[in-house]
PDB file of C-alpha atoms in Angstrom:
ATOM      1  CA  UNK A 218    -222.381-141.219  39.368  1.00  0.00           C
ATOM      2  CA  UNK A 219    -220.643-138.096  39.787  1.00  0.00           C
ATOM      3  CA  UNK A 220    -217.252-138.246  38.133  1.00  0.00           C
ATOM      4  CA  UNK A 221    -215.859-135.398  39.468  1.00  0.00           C
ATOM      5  CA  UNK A 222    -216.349-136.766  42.784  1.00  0.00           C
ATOM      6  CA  UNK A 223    -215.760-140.538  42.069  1.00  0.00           C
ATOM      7  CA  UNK A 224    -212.411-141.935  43.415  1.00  0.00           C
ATOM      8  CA  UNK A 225    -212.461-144.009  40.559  1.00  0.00           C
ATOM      9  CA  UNK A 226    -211.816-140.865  38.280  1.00  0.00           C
ATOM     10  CA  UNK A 227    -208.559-139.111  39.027  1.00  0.00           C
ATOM     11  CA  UNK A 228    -207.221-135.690  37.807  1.00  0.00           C
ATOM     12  CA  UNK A 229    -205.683-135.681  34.349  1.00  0.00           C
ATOM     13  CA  UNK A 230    -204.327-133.596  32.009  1.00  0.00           C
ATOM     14  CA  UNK A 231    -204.142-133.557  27.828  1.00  0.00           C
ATOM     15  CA  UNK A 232    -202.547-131.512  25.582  1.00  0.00           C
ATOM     16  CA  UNK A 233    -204.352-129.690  22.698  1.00  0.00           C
ATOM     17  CA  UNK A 234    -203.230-127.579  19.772  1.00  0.00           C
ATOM     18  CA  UNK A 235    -204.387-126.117  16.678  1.00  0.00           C
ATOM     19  CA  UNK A 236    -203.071-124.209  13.554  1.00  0.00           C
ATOM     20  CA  UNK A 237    -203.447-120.316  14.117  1.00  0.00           C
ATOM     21  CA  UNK A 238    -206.386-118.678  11.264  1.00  0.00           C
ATOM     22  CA  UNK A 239    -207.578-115.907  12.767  1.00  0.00           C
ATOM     23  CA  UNK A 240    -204.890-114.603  14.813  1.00  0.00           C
ATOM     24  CA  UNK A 241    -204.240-115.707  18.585  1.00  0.00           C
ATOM     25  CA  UNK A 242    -205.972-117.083  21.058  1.00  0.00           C
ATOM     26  CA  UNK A 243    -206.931-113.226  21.859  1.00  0.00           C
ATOM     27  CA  UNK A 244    -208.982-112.515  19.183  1.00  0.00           C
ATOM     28  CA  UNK A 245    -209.750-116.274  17.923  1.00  0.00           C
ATOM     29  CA  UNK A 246    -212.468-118.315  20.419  1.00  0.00           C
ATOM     30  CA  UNK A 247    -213.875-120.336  17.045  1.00  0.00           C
ATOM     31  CA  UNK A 248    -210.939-122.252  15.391  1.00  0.00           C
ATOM     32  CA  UNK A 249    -211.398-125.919  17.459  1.00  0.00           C
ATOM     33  CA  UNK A 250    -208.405-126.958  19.524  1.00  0.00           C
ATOM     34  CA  UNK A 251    -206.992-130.707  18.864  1.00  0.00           C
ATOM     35  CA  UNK A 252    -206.711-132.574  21.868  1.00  0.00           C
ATOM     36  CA  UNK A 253    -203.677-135.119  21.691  1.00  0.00           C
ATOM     37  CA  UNK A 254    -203.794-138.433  22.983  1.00  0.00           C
ATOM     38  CA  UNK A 255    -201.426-139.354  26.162  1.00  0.00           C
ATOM     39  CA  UNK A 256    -199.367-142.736  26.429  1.00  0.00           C
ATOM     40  CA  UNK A 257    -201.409-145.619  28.310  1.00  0.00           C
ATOM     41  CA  UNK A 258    -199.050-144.623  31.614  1.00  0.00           C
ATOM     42  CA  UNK A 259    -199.221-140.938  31.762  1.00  0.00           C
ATOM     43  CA  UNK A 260    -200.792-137.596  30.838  1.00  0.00           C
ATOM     44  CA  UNK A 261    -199.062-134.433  29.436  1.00  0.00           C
ATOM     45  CA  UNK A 262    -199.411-130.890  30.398  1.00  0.00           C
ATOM     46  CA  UNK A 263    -197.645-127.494  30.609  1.00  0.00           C
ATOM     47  CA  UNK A 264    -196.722-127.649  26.850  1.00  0.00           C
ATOM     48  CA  UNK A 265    -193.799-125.687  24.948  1.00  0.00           C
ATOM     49  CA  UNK A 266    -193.362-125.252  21.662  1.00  0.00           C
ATOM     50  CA  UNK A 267    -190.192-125.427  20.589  1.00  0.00           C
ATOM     51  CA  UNK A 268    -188.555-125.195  16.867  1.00  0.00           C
ATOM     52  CA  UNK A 269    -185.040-126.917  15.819  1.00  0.00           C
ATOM     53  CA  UNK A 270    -183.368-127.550  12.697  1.00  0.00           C
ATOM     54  CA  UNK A 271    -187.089-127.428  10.552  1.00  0.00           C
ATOM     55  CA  UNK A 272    -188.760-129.702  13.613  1.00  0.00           C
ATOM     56  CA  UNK A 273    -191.459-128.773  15.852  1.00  0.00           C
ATOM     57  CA  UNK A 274    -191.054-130.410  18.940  1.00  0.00           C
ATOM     58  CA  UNK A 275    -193.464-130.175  21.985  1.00  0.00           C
ATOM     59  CA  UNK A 276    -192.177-130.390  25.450  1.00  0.00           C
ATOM     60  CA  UNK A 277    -194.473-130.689  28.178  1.00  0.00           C
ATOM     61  CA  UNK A 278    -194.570-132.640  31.888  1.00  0.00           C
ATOM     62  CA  UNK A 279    -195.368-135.900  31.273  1.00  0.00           C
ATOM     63  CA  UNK A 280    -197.266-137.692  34.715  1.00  0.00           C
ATOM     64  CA  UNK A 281    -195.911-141.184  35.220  1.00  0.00           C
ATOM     65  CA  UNK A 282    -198.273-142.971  36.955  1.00  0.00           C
ATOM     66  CA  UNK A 283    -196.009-145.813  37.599  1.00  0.00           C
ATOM     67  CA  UNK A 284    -193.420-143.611  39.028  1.00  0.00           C
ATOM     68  CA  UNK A 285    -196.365-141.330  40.670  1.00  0.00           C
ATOM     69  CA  UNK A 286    -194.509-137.913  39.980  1.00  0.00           C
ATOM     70  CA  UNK A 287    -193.773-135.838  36.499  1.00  0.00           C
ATOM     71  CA  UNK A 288    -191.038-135.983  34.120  1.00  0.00           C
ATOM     72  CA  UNK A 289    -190.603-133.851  31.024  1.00  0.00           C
ATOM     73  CA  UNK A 290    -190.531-135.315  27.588  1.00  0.00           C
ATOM     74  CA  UNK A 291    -191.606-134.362  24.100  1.00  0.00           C
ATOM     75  CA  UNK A 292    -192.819-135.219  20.977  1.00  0.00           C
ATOM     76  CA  UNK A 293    -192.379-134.040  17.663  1.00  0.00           C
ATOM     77  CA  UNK A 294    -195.221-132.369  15.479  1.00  0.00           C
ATOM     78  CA  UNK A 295    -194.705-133.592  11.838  1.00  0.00           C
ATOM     79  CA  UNK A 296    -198.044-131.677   9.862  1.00  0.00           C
ATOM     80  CA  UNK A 297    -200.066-131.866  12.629  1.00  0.00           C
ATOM     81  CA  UNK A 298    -199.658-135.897  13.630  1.00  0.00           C
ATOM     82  CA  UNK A 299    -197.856-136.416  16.509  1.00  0.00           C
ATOM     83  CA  UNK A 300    -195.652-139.409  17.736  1.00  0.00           C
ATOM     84  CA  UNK A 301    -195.687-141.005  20.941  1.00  0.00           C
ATOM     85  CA  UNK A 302    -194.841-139.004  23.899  1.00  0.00           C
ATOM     86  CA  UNK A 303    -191.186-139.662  25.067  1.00  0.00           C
ATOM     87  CA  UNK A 304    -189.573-139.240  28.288  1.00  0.00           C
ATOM     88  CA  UNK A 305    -186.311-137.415  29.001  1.00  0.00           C
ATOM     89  CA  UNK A 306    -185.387-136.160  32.238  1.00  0.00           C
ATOM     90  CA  UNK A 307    -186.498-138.163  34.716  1.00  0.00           C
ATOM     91  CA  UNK A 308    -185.500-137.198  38.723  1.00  0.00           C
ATOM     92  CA  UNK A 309    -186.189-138.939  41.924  1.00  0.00           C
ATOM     93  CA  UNK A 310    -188.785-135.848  42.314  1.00  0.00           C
ATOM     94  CA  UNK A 311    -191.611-133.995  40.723  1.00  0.00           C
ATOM     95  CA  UNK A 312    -190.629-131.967  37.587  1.00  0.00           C
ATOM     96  CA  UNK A 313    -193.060-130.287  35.277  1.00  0.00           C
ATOM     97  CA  UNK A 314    -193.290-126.823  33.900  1.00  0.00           C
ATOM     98  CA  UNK A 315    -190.424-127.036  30.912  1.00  0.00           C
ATOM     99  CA  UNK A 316    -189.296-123.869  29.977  1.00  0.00           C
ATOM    100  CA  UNK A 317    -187.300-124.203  27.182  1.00  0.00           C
ATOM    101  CA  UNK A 318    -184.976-121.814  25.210  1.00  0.00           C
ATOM    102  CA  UNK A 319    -181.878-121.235  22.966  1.00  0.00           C
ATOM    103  CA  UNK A 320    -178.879-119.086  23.957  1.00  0.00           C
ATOM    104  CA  UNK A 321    -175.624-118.825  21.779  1.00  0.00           C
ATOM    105  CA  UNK A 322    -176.463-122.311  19.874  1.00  0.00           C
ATOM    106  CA  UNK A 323    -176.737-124.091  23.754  1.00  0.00           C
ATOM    107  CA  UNK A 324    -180.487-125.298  24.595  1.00  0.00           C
ATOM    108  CA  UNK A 325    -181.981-125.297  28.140  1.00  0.00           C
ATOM    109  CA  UNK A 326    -184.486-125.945  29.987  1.00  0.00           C
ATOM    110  CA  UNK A 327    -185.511-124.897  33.857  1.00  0.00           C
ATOM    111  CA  UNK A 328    -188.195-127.113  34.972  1.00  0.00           C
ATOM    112  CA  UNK A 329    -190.112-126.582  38.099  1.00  0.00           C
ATOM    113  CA  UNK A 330    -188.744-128.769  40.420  1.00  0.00           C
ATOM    114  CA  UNK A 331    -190.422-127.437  43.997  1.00  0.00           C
ATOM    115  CA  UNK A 332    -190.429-130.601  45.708  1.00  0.00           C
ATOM    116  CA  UNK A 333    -186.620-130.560  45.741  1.00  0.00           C
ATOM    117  CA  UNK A 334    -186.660-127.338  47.193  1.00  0.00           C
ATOM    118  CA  UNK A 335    -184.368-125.861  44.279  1.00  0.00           C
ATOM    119  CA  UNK A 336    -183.991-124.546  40.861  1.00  0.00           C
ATOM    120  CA  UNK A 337    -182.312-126.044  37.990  1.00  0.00           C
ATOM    121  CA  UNK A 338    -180.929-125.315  34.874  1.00  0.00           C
ATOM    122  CA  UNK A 339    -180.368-128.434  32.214  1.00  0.00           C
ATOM    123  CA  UNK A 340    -178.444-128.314  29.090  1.00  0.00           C
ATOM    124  CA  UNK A 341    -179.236-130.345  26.154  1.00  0.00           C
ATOM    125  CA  UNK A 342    -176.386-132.042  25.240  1.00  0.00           C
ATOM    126  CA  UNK A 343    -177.584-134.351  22.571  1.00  0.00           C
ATOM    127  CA  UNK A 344    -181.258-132.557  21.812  1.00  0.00           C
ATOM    128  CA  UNK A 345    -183.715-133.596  22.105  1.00  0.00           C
ATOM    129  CA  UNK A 346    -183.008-137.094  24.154  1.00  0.00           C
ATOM    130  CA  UNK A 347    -180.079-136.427  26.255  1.00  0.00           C
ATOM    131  CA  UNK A 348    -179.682-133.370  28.563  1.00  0.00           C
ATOM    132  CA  UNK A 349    -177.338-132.595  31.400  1.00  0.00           C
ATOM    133  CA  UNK A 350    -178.283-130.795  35.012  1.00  0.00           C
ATOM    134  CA  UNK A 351    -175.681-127.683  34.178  1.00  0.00           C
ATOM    135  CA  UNK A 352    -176.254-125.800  36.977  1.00  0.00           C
ATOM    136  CA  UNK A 353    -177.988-124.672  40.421  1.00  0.00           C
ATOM    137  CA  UNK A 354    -180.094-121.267  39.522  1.00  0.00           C
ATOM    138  CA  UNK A 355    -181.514-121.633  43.462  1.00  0.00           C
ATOM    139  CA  UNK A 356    -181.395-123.435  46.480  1.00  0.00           C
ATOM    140  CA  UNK A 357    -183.805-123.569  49.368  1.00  0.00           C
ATOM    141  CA  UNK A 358    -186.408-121.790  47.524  1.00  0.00           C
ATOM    142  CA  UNK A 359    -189.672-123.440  46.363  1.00  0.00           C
ATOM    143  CA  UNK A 360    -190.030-121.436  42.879  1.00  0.00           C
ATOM    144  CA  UNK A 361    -192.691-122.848  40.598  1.00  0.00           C
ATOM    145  CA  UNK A 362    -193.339-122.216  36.598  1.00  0.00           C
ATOM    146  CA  UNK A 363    -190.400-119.942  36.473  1.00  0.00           C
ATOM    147  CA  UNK A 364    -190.691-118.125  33.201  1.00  0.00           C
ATOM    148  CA  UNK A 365    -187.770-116.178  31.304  1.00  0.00           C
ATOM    149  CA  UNK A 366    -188.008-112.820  29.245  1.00  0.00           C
ATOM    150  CA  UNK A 367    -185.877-110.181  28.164  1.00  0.00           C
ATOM    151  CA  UNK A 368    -186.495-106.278  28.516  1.00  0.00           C
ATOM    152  CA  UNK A 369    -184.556-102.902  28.093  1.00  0.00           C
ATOM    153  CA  UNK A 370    -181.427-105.823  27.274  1.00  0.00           C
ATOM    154  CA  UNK A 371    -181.910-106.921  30.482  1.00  0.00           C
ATOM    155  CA  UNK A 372    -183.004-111.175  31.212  1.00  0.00           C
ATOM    156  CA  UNK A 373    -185.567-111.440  33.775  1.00  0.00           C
ATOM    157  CA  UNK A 374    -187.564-114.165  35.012  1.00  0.00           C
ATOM    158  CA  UNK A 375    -191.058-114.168  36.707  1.00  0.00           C
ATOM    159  CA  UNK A 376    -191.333-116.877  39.502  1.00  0.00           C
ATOM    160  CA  UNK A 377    -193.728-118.064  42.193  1.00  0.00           C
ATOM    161  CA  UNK A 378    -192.645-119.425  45.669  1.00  0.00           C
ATOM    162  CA  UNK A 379    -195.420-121.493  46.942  1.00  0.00           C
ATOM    163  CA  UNK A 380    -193.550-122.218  50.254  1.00  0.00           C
ATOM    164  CA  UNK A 381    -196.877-121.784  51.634  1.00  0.00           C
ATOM    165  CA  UNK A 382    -200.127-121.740  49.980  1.00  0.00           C
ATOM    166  CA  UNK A 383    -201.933-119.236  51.799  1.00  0.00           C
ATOM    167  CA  UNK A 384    -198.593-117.055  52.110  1.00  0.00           C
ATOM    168  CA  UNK A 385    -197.437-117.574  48.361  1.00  0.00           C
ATOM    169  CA  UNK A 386    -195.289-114.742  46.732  1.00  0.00           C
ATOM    170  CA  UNK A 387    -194.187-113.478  43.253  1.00  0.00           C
ATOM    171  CA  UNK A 388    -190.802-112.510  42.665  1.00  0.00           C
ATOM    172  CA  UNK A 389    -188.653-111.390  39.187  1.00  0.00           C
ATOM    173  CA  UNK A 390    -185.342-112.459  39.460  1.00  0.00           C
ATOM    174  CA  UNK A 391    -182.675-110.417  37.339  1.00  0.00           C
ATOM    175  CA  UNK A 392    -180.368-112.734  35.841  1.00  0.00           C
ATOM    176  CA  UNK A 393    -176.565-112.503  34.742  1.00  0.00           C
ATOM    177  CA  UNK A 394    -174.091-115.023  33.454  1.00  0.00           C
ATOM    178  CA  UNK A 395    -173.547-116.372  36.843  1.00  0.00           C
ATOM    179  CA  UNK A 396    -177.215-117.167  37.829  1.00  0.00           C
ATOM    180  CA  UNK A 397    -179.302-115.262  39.618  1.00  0.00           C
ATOM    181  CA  UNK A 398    -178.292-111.498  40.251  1.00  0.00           C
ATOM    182  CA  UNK A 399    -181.051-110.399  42.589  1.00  0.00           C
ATOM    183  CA  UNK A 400    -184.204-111.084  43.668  1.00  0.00           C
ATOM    184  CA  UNK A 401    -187.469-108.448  44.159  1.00  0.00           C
ATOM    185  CA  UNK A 402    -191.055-109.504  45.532  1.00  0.00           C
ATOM    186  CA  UNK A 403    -193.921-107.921  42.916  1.00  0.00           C
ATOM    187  CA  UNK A 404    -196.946-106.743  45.081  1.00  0.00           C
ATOM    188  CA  UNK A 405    -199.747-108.489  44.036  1.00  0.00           C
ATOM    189  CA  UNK A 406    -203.372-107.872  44.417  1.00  0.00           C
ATOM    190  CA  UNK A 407    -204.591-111.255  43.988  1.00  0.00           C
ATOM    191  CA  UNK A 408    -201.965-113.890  44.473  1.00  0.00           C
ATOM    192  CA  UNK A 409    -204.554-116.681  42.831  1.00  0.00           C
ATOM    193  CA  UNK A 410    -203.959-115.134  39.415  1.00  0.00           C
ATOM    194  CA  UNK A 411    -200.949-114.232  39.033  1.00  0.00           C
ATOM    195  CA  UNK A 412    -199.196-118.069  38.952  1.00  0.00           C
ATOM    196  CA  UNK A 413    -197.149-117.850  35.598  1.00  0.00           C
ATOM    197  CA  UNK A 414    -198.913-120.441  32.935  1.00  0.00           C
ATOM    198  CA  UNK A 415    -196.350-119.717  29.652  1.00  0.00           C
ATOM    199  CA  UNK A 416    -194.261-118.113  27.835  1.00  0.00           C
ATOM    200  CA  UNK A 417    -193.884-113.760  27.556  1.00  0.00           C
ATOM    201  CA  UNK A 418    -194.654-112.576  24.386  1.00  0.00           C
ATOM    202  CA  UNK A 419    -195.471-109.371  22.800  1.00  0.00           C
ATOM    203  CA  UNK A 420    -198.255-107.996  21.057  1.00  0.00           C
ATOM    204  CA  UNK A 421    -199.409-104.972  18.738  1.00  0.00           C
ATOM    205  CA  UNK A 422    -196.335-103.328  21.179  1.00  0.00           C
ATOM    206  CA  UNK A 423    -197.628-104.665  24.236  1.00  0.00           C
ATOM    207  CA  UNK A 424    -195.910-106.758  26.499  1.00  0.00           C
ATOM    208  CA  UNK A 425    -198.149-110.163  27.568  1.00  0.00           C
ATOM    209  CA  UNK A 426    -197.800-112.399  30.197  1.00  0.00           C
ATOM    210  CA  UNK A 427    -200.163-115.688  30.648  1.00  0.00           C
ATOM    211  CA  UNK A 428    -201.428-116.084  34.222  1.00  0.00           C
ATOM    212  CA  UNK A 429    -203.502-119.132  35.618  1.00  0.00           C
ATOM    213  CA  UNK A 430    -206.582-118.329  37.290  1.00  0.00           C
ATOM    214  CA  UNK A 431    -207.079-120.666  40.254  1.00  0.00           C
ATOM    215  CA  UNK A 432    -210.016-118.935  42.381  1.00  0.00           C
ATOM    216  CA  UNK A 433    -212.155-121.863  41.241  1.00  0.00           C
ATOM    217  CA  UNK A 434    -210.190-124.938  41.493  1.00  0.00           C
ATOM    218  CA  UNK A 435    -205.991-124.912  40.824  1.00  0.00           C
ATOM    219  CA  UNK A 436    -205.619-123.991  36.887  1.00  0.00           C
ATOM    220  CA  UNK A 437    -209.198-123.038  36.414  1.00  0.00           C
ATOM    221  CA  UNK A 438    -208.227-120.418  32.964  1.00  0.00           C
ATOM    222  CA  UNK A 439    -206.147-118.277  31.763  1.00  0.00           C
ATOM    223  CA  UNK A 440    -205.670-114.579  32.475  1.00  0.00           C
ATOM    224  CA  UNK A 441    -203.506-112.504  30.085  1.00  0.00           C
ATOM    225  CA  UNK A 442    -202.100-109.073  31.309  1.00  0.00           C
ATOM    226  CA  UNK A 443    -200.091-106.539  29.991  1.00  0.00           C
ATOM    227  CA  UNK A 444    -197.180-105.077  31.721  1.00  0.00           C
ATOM    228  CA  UNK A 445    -194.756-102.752  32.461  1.00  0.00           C
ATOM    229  CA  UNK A 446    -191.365-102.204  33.922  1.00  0.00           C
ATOM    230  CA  UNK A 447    -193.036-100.358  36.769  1.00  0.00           C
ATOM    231  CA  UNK A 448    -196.127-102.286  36.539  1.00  0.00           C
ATOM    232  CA  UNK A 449    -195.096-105.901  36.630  1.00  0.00           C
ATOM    233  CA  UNK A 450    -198.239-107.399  38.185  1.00  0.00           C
ATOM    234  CA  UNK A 451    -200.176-105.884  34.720  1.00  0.00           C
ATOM    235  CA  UNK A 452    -203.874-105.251  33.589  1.00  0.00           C
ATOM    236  CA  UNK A 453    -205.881-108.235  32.216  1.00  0.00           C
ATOM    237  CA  UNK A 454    -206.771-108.228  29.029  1.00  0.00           C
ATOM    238  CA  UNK A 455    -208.327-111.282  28.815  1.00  0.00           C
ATOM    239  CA  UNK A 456    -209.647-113.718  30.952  1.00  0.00           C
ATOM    240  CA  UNK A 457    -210.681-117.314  29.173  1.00  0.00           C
ATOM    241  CA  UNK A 458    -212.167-119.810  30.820  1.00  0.00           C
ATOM    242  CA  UNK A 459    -212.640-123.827  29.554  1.00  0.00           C
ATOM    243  CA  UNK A 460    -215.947-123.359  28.508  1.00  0.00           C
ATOM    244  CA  UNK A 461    -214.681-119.818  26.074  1.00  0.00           C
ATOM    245  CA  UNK A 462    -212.777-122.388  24.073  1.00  0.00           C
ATOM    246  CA  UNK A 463    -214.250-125.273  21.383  1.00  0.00           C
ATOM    247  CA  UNK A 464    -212.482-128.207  20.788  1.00  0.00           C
ATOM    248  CA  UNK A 465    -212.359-131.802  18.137  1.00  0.00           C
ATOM    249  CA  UNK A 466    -214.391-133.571  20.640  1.00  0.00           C
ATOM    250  CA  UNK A 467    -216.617-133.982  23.750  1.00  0.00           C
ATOM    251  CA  UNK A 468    -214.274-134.245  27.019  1.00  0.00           C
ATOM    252  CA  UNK A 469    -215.460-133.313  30.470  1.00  0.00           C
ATOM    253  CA  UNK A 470    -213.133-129.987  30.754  1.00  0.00           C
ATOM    254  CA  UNK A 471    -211.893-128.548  34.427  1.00  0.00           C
ATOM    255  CA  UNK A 472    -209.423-126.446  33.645  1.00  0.00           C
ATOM    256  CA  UNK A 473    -206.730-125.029  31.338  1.00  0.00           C
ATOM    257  CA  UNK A 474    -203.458-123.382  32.701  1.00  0.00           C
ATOM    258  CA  UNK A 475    -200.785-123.103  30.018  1.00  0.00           C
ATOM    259  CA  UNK A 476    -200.269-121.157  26.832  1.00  0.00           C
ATOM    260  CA  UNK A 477    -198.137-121.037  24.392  1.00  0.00           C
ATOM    261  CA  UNK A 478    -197.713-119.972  20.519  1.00  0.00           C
ATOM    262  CA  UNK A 479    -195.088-119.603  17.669  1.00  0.00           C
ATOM    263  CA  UNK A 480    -195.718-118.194  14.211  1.00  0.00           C
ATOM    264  CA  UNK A 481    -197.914-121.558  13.238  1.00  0.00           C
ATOM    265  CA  UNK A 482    -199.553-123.194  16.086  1.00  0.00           C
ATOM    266  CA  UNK A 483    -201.078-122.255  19.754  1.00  0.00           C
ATOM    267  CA  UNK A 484    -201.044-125.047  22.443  1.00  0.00           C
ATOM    268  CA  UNK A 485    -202.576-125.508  25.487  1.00  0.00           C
ATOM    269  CA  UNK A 486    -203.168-127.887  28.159  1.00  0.00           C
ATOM    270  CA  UNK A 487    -207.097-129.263  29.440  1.00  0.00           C
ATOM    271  CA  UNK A 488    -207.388-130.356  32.380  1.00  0.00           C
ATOM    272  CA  UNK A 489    -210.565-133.648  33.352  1.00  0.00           C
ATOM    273  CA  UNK A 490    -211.036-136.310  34.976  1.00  0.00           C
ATOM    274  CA  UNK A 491    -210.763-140.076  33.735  1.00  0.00           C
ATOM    275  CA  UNK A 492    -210.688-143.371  34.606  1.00  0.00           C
ATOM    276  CA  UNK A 493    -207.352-145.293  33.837  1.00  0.00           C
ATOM    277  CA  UNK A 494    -206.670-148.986  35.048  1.00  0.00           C
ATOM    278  CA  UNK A 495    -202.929-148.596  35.620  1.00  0.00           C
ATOM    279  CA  UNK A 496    -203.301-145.454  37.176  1.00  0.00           C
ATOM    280  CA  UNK A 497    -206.010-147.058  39.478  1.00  0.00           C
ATOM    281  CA  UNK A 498    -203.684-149.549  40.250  1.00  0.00           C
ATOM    282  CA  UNK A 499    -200.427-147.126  40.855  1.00  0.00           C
ATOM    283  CA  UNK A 500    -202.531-145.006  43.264  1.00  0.00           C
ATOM    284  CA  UNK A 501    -203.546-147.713  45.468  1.00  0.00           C
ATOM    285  CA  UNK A 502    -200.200-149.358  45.451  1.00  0.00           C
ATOM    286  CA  UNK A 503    -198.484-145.620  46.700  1.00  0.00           C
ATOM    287  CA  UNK A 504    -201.142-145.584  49.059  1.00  0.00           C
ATOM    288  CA  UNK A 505    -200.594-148.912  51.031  1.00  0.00           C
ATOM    289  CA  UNK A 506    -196.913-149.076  50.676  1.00  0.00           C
TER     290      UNK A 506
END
């Protein structure tokens, strides 16, 4: 049987991390990744790291199959066990993508939340279980994976609107206080890798962004590119692909499209294919209702 093919196997996704040795995931294609087990009703992906008061937490989307759409939860990393995955913002549509941050002792997150057509901010007002939709960053606009960074003292964000698959665009939004201050369209060469798929970060003076590659099949790898104020599209770097990576144990491995690091641990997302009973069952109950 082909499982790729099977109806019996649907998509799913896992998260997987591992303690940095040899620096980053740039240099480093030998330290194993850890792939962490999903709840019985869902599957994780796009994780963050996150650290608070001496806790690692990890936030990611978690897929309900029951509710057929994502939510974002988190667990906590306590020396490399984790707990159960816990949901915590849960919206009558698809949210995934949780880009989480700190500003002036407040914590925030802006999921993607495309199938509602807008952009949200929440704040966390008792972290990490209870947060509160503080305000509308854009409306009418299908932005996906938007991802925050700071340069020359100024906030930016990279964004994609997939309005339209075969039209998709990039923007970077300038932020203020108020929201959003204005928004450009970046030129890109190749709109199928140039999806965001993590956080900005900078190294040995360059500034890195992580990029999905999704000629292949949607989230296929990972292309890292350095760039510029007047180069904001960037030059890869690197370009790693599922089968670059090694990991704890045999899984059937389609894709990987999110990175992220902090001083201690990188984390990723895998994408396969599985069979799951309940998810079986949710499927063909959405279907016939």
């Amino acid at each position: 049987m082909n499982i790729r093919r099977s109806k019996l196997f649907a998509e799913s996704w896992n998260v997987a991390i591992r303690r940095k040795k040899q620096g980053d995931i740039l240099t480093d294609l030998e330290t194993p990744f850890k792939i962490l087990k999903n709840n019985f009703s869902s599957w994780c992906a796009d994780p963050f790291i996150f650290e608070y008061k001496q806790k690692t937490y990890i936030f990611a989307e978690i897929y309900d199959y029951r509710l057929h759409r994502g939510t974002i939860g988190y667990t906590i990393l306590n020396e490399g066990k984790i707990g159960k995955w816990k949901q915590v913002i849960v919206e009558e549509y698809h949210l995934s993508y949780p880009f989480i941050f700190q500003q002036n002792e407040e914590i925030y997150i802006i999921p993607e939340s495309s199938q509602n057509n807008s952009l949200h901010i929440y704040r966390a007002v008792d972290f990490p279980n209870k947060w509160k939709k503080e305000a509308v960053l854009a409306d009418d606009r299908n932005f996906v994976d938007t991802t925050l960074f700071q340069m020359e003292n100024q906030v930016y964000a990279f964004t994609t609107d997939v309005s339209s698959y075969e039209k998709q665009k990039e923007y970077i939004l300038k932020l203020n206080d108020e929201g959003i201050e204005k928004i450009n369209e970046i030129p890109v060469n190749d709109f199928k890798t140039s999806r965001m798929g993590g956080k900005v970060f900078q190294k040995e003076n360059k500034r890195i962004k992580v990029c999905q590659d999704c000629h292949k099949t949607y989230g296929g790898g990972l292309i890292f590119k350095e760039f510029r104020k007047d180069d904001l599209e960037g030059n890869t770097i690197q370009h790693i692909l599922p089968e670059s990576l090694i990991f704890d144990k045999k899984i059937l491995i389609d894709g990987i499209h999110t990175y992220n690091a902090n001083g201690e641990y990188e984390i990723i997302d895998v994408k396969t294919r599985r069979f799951n009973l309940l998810n079986l069952i949710c499927r063909f109950i959405n279907k016939t209702r």
